[in-house]
């Protein structure tokens, strides 16, 4: 499944490294098309994905995970669109 992951870091120290490593470490592959947005293709469900990533964040930080099934549109790098089309079709 392909998930969109987005977040807000609500602490004074904006250290993303542990969270980035958690996202990169999930089984599957990913794209990081925008500052606080990742696309992840993984067999994990949304709760497993949340638990994996949120464990590396501060309790004050926000995290949203949404499954993408299609009907997407926007303006991103060509390689991101190619990745999405290969995972989702459309």
Short mmCIF file of N, CA, C and O in Angstrom, two decimals:
data_model
loop_
_atom_site.label_atom_id
_atom_site.label_comp_id
_atom_site.label_asym_id
_atom_site.label_seq_id
_atom_site.Cartn_x
_atom_site.Cartn_y
_atom_site.Cartn_z
N UNK A 1 0.83 -1.18 0.00
CA UNK A 1 0.00 0.00 0.00
C UNK A 1 0.87 1.25 0.00
O UNK A 1 1.97 1.24 0.55
N UNK A 2 0.36 2.29 -0.60
CA UNK A 2 1.07 3.56 -0.63
C UNK A 2 0.41 4.51 0.36
O UNK A 2 -0.81 4.68 0.35
N UNK A 3 1.24 5.10 1.20
CA UNK A 3 0.77 6.05 2.21
C UNK A 3 1.43 7.40 2.02
O UNK A 3 2.60 7.48 1.65
N UNK A 4 0.68 8.45 2.28
CA UNK A 4 1.21 9.80 2.38
C UNK A 4 1.43 10.05 3.87
O UNK A 4 0.53 9.84 4.67
N UNK A 5 2.63 10.48 4.21
CA UNK A 5 2.99 10.79 5.59
C UNK A 5 3.34 12.27 5.65
O UNK A 5 4.15 12.76 4.86
N UNK A 6 2.71 12.98 6.57
CA UNK A 6 3.03 14.39 6.77
C UNK A 6 3.08 14.67 8.26
O UNK A 6 2.47 13.95 9.05
N UNK A 7 3.82 15.70 8.64
CA UNK A 7 4.06 15.94 10.06
C UNK A 7 4.37 17.40 10.33
O UNK A 7 4.72 18.15 9.42
N UNK A 8 4.25 17.78 11.60
CA UNK A 8 4.73 19.06 12.11
C UNK A 8 5.61 18.76 13.30
O UNK A 8 5.20 18.01 14.20
N UNK A 9 6.78 19.33 13.33
CA UNK A 9 7.68 19.23 14.47
C UNK A 9 7.40 20.46 15.33
O UNK A 9 7.62 21.58 14.89
N UNK A 10 6.90 20.25 16.53
CA UNK A 10 6.47 21.35 17.39
C UNK A 10 7.40 21.62 18.56
O UNK A 10 6.98 22.07 19.61
N UNK A 11 8.66 21.33 18.37
CA UNK A 11 9.65 21.58 19.41
C UNK A 11 10.67 22.60 18.90
O UNK A 11 10.80 22.80 17.69
N UNK A 12 11.36 23.24 19.81
CA UNK A 12 12.33 24.27 19.42
C UNK A 12 13.47 23.68 18.60
O UNK A 12 13.97 24.31 17.68
N UNK A 13 13.89 22.48 18.93
CA UNK A 13 14.97 21.83 18.19
C UNK A 13 14.35 21.02 17.07
O UNK A 13 13.57 20.10 17.30
N UNK A 14 14.66 21.38 15.84
CA UNK A 14 14.07 20.73 14.67
C UNK A 14 15.01 19.64 14.15
O UNK A 14 15.58 19.75 13.09
N UNK A 15 15.15 18.58 14.92
CA UNK A 15 16.00 17.46 14.52
C UNK A 15 15.14 16.37 13.91
O UNK A 15 14.38 15.70 14.61
N UNK A 16 15.24 16.20 12.61
CA UNK A 16 14.41 15.26 11.88
C UNK A 16 15.10 13.91 11.68
O UNK A 16 14.49 12.99 11.15
N UNK A 17 16.35 13.77 12.05
CA UNK A 17 17.15 12.60 11.64
C UNK A 17 16.55 11.28 12.12
O UNK A 17 16.48 10.32 11.34
N UNK A 18 16.12 11.16 13.37
CA UNK A 18 15.57 9.89 13.86
C UNK A 18 14.27 9.55 13.14
O UNK A 18 14.03 8.40 12.78
N UNK A 19 13.43 10.56 12.91
CA UNK A 19 12.17 10.33 12.20
C UNK A 19 12.44 9.93 10.75
O UNK A 19 11.83 9.00 10.23
N UNK A 20 13.36 10.63 10.08
CA UNK A 20 13.72 10.29 8.71
C UNK A 20 14.23 8.85 8.63
O UNK A 20 13.86 8.10 7.74
N UNK A 21 15.08 8.47 9.57
CA UNK A 21 15.61 7.11 9.59
C UNK A 21 14.49 6.09 9.79
O UNK A 21 14.50 5.02 9.18
N UNK A 22 13.51 6.41 10.63
CA UNK A 22 12.37 5.52 10.84
C UNK A 22 11.56 5.35 9.57
O UNK A 22 11.16 4.23 9.21
N UNK A 23 11.33 6.43 8.85
CA UNK A 23 10.56 6.36 7.60
C UNK A 23 11.35 5.56 6.56
O UNK A 23 10.80 4.68 5.90
N UNK A 24 12.61 5.86 6.42
CA UNK A 24 13.45 5.14 5.45
C UNK A 24 13.61 3.67 5.80
O UNK A 24 13.85 2.84 4.93
N UNK A 25 13.46 3.33 7.09
CA UNK A 25 13.68 1.98 7.55
C UNK A 25 12.49 1.04 7.42
O UNK A 25 12.64 -0.16 7.64
N UNK A 26 11.31 1.56 7.09
CA UNK A 26 10.16 0.67 6.94
C UNK A 26 10.37 -0.19 5.70
O UNK A 26 11.04 0.21 4.75
N UNK A 27 9.82 -1.39 5.72
CA UNK A 27 9.96 -2.26 4.55
C UNK A 27 9.22 -1.63 3.37
O UNK A 27 8.12 -1.13 3.52
N UNK A 28 9.86 -1.62 2.24
CA UNK A 28 9.29 -1.00 1.05
C UNK A 28 10.19 0.11 0.55
O UNK A 28 11.35 0.19 0.90
N UNK A 29 9.64 0.98 -0.27
CA UNK A 29 10.42 2.11 -0.78
C UNK A 29 9.64 3.40 -0.58
O UNK A 29 8.48 3.38 -0.19
N UNK A 30 10.29 4.52 -0.86
CA UNK A 30 9.71 5.81 -0.51
C UNK A 30 10.17 6.91 -1.46
O UNK A 30 11.13 6.76 -2.21
N UNK A 31 9.45 8.02 -1.38
CA UNK A 31 9.80 9.29 -2.02
C UNK A 31 9.62 10.37 -0.97
O UNK A 31 8.77 10.25 -0.09
N UNK A 32 10.40 11.43 -1.08
CA UNK A 32 10.31 12.58 -0.16
C UNK A 32 10.14 13.83 -1.03
O UNK A 32 11.06 14.62 -1.20
N UNK A 33 8.92 14.04 -1.57
CA UNK A 33 8.72 15.08 -2.57
C UNK A 33 8.62 16.51 -2.03
O UNK A 33 8.86 17.46 -2.76
N UNK A 34 8.21 16.67 -0.77
CA UNK A 34 8.02 18.00 -0.18
C UNK A 34 8.64 18.03 1.20
O UNK A 34 8.85 16.99 1.83
N UNK A 35 8.86 19.21 1.73
CA UNK A 35 9.55 19.40 3.01
C UNK A 35 9.04 18.49 4.13
O UNK A 35 9.81 17.83 4.80
N UNK A 36 7.75 18.43 4.33
CA UNK A 36 7.21 17.61 5.42
C UNK A 36 6.26 16.53 4.90
O UNK A 36 5.31 16.15 5.58
N UNK A 37 6.53 16.04 3.70
CA UNK A 37 5.68 15.00 3.09
C UNK A 37 6.56 13.88 2.55
O UNK A 37 7.55 14.13 1.87
N UNK A 38 6.16 12.67 2.88
CA UNK A 38 6.80 11.47 2.34
C UNK A 38 5.71 10.60 1.71
O UNK A 38 4.56 10.62 2.15
N UNK A 39 6.09 9.84 0.70
CA UNK A 39 5.24 8.80 0.13
C UNK A 39 5.96 7.49 0.37
O UNK A 39 7.14 7.35 0.05
N UNK A 40 5.26 6.52 0.96
CA UNK A 40 5.88 5.25 1.31
C UNK A 40 5.05 4.11 0.75
O UNK A 40 3.83 4.08 0.93
N UNK A 41 5.70 3.19 0.07
CA UNK A 41 5.06 1.97 -0.40
C UNK A 41 5.52 0.84 0.51
O UNK A 41 6.71 0.50 0.53
N UNK A 42 4.61 0.28 1.30
CA UNK A 42 4.99 -0.71 2.30
C UNK A 42 3.85 -1.69 2.54
O UNK A 42 2.68 -1.31 2.40
N UNK A 43 4.17 -2.92 2.93
CA UNK A 43 3.11 -3.85 3.31
C UNK A 43 2.58 -3.60 4.72
O UNK A 43 1.58 -4.20 5.13
N UNK A 44 3.22 -2.68 5.47
CA UNK A 44 2.75 -2.35 6.81
C UNK A 44 1.36 -1.70 6.73
O UNK A 44 1.06 -1.03 5.74
N UNK A 45 0.55 -1.87 7.78
CA UNK A 45 -0.71 -1.13 7.81
C UNK A 45 -0.46 0.24 8.45
O UNK A 45 0.63 0.52 8.95
N UNK A 46 -1.47 1.09 8.42
CA UNK A 46 -1.29 2.47 8.87
C UNK A 46 -0.93 2.56 10.35
O UNK A 46 -0.17 3.44 10.75
N UNK A 47 -1.44 1.65 11.18
CA UNK A 47 -1.14 1.67 12.61
C UNK A 47 0.31 1.25 12.85
O UNK A 47 1.03 1.89 13.64
N UNK A 48 0.77 0.21 12.18
CA UNK A 48 2.18 -0.20 12.30
C UNK A 48 3.10 0.91 11.85
O UNK A 48 4.12 1.19 12.49
N UNK A 49 2.75 1.54 10.74
CA UNK A 49 3.56 2.63 10.21
C UNK A 49 3.60 3.79 11.20
O UNK A 49 4.66 4.35 11.50
N UNK A 50 2.44 4.16 11.73
CA UNK A 50 2.37 5.22 12.73
C UNK A 50 3.25 4.89 13.94
O UNK A 50 4.03 5.72 14.38
N UNK A 51 3.09 3.70 14.48
CA UNK A 51 3.85 3.32 15.67
C UNK A 51 5.36 3.34 15.42
O UNK A 51 6.13 3.76 16.28
N UNK A 52 5.79 2.93 14.25
CA UNK A 52 7.20 2.92 13.90
C UNK A 52 7.77 4.33 13.84
O UNK A 52 8.84 4.61 14.38
N UNK A 53 7.05 5.23 13.20
CA UNK A 53 7.53 6.60 13.01
C UNK A 53 7.35 7.42 14.28
O UNK A 53 8.26 8.12 14.73
N UNK A 54 6.17 7.34 14.88
CA UNK A 54 5.86 8.17 16.05
C UNK A 54 6.80 7.87 17.22
O UNK A 54 7.09 8.76 18.03
N UNK A 55 7.30 6.66 17.31
CA UNK A 55 8.23 6.29 18.38
C UNK A 55 9.52 7.11 18.32
O UNK A 55 10.23 7.25 19.32
N UNK A 56 9.83 7.67 17.15
CA UNK A 56 11.04 8.46 16.96
C UNK A 56 10.78 9.97 16.97
O UNK A 56 11.65 10.76 16.63
N UNK A 57 9.57 10.35 17.37
CA UNK A 57 9.19 11.76 17.40
C UNK A 57 8.94 12.19 18.85
O UNK A 57 8.74 11.34 19.72
N UNK A 58 8.93 13.47 19.09
CA UNK A 58 8.57 13.99 20.41
C UNK A 58 7.05 13.96 20.56
O UNK A 58 6.32 14.09 19.58
N UNK A 59 6.56 13.81 21.79
CA UNK A 59 5.11 13.72 22.02
C UNK A 59 4.35 14.96 21.53
O UNK A 59 3.16 14.87 21.21
N UNK A 60 5.00 16.12 21.44
CA UNK A 60 4.34 17.34 21.00
C UNK A 60 4.18 17.42 19.47
O UNK A 60 3.47 18.27 18.96
N UNK A 61 4.89 16.56 18.75
CA UNK A 61 4.86 16.60 17.29
C UNK A 61 3.59 15.96 16.76
O UNK A 61 2.99 15.09 17.39
N UNK A 62 3.17 16.39 15.57
CA UNK A 62 1.98 15.85 14.92
C UNK A 62 2.38 14.96 13.76
O UNK A 62 3.38 15.21 13.08
N UNK A 63 1.56 13.95 13.50
CA UNK A 63 1.83 12.99 12.44
C UNK A 63 0.50 12.57 11.82
O UNK A 63 -0.44 12.23 12.54
N UNK A 64 0.42 12.59 10.50
CA UNK A 64 -0.77 12.15 9.77
C UNK A 64 -0.34 11.17 8.70
O UNK A 64 0.59 11.44 7.93
N UNK A 65 -1.03 10.03 8.64
CA UNK A 65 -0.76 9.00 7.64
C UNK A 65 -2.07 8.70 6.92
O UNK A 65 -3.08 8.40 7.56
N UNK A 66 -2.04 8.79 5.58
CA UNK A 66 -3.23 8.58 4.77
C UNK A 66 -2.89 7.60 3.66
O UNK A 66 -1.89 7.79 2.95
N UNK A 67 -3.71 6.58 3.48
CA UNK A 67 -3.51 5.66 2.37
C UNK A 67 -3.92 6.33 1.07
O UNK A 67 -4.99 6.96 1.00
N UNK A 68 -3.09 6.20 0.05
CA UNK A 68 -3.40 6.75 -1.27
C UNK A 68 -3.83 5.61 -2.18
O UNK A 68 -3.13 4.61 -2.30
N UNK A 69 -4.99 5.76 -2.80
CA UNK A 69 -5.49 4.73 -3.69
C UNK A 69 -5.62 5.23 -5.13
O UNK A 69 -5.82 4.46 -6.04
N UNK A 70 -5.52 6.52 -5.33
CA UNK A 70 -5.66 7.09 -6.67
C UNK A 70 -6.20 8.50 -6.56
O UNK A 70 -6.24 9.08 -5.47
N UNK A 71 -6.61 9.04 -7.68
CA UNK A 71 -7.17 10.39 -7.74
C UNK A 71 -6.23 11.43 -7.15
O UNK A 71 -6.62 12.25 -6.33
N UNK A 72 -4.98 11.38 -7.54
CA UNK A 72 -4.01 12.36 -7.09
C UNK A 72 -3.72 13.34 -8.22
O UNK A 72 -3.90 13.02 -9.40
N UNK A 73 -3.29 14.51 -7.88
CA UNK A 73 -3.00 15.54 -8.87
C UNK A 73 -2.10 16.58 -8.22
O UNK A 73 -2.20 16.82 -7.02
N UNK A 74 -1.23 17.19 -8.95
CA UNK A 74 -0.37 18.23 -8.41
C UNK A 74 0.79 18.53 -9.33
O UNK A 74 0.78 18.18 -10.51
N UNK A 75 1.81 19.14 -8.77
CA UNK A 75 3.00 19.53 -9.51
C UNK A 75 4.22 19.12 -8.69
O UNK A 75 4.52 19.73 -7.66
N UNK A 76 4.88 18.05 -9.11
CA UNK A 76 6.05 17.52 -8.42
C UNK A 76 7.11 17.15 -9.46
O UNK A 76 6.84 17.18 -10.67
N UNK A 77 8.28 16.76 -8.99
CA UNK A 77 9.33 16.30 -9.89
C UNK A 77 8.85 15.10 -10.70
O UNK A 77 8.07 14.28 -10.20
N UNK A 78 9.34 14.97 -11.90
CA UNK A 78 8.94 13.88 -12.79
C UNK A 78 9.19 12.52 -12.17
O UNK A 78 8.37 11.62 -12.28
N UNK A 79 10.32 12.36 -11.46
CA UNK A 79 10.61 11.05 -10.87
C UNK A 79 9.59 10.65 -9.82
O UNK A 79 9.29 9.47 -9.65
N UNK A 80 9.01 11.62 -9.11
CA UNK A 80 7.97 11.31 -8.12
C UNK A 80 6.71 10.82 -8.83
O UNK A 80 6.09 9.84 -8.43
N UNK A 81 6.32 11.50 -9.92
CA UNK A 81 5.14 11.08 -10.67
C UNK A 81 5.34 9.69 -11.26
O UNK A 81 4.43 8.86 -11.24
N UNK A 82 6.52 9.41 -11.77
CA UNK A 82 6.80 8.08 -12.32
C UNK A 82 6.70 7.02 -11.22
O UNK A 82 6.16 5.94 -11.44
N UNK A 83 7.23 7.32 -10.04
CA UNK A 83 7.16 6.40 -8.91
C UNK A 83 5.71 6.15 -8.54
O UNK A 83 5.30 5.00 -8.36
N UNK A 84 4.91 7.21 -8.44
CA UNK A 84 3.50 7.06 -8.08
C UNK A 84 2.74 6.25 -9.12
O UNK A 84 1.95 5.38 -8.77
N UNK A 85 2.98 6.53 -10.38
CA UNK A 85 2.30 5.77 -11.44
C UNK A 85 2.68 4.30 -11.39
O UNK A 85 1.84 3.43 -11.61
N UNK A 86 3.94 4.01 -11.07
CA UNK A 86 4.36 2.60 -11.01
C UNK A 86 3.74 1.87 -9.82
O UNK A 86 3.52 0.67 -9.88
N UNK A 87 3.43 2.60 -8.76
CA UNK A 87 2.84 1.99 -7.57
C UNK A 87 1.32 1.98 -7.60
O UNK A 87 0.68 1.08 -7.08
N UNK A 88 0.73 3.04 -8.18
CA UNK A 88 -0.72 3.24 -8.10
C UNK A 88 -1.45 3.16 -9.43
O UNK A 88 -2.67 3.13 -9.46
N UNK A 89 -0.69 3.21 -10.52
CA UNK A 89 -1.35 3.33 -11.81
C UNK A 89 -1.86 4.75 -11.99
O UNK A 89 -1.33 5.67 -11.37
N UNK A 90 -2.86 4.96 -12.79
CA UNK A 90 -3.54 6.23 -12.99
C UNK A 90 -2.85 7.09 -13.99
O UNK A 90 -1.73 7.42 -13.97
#
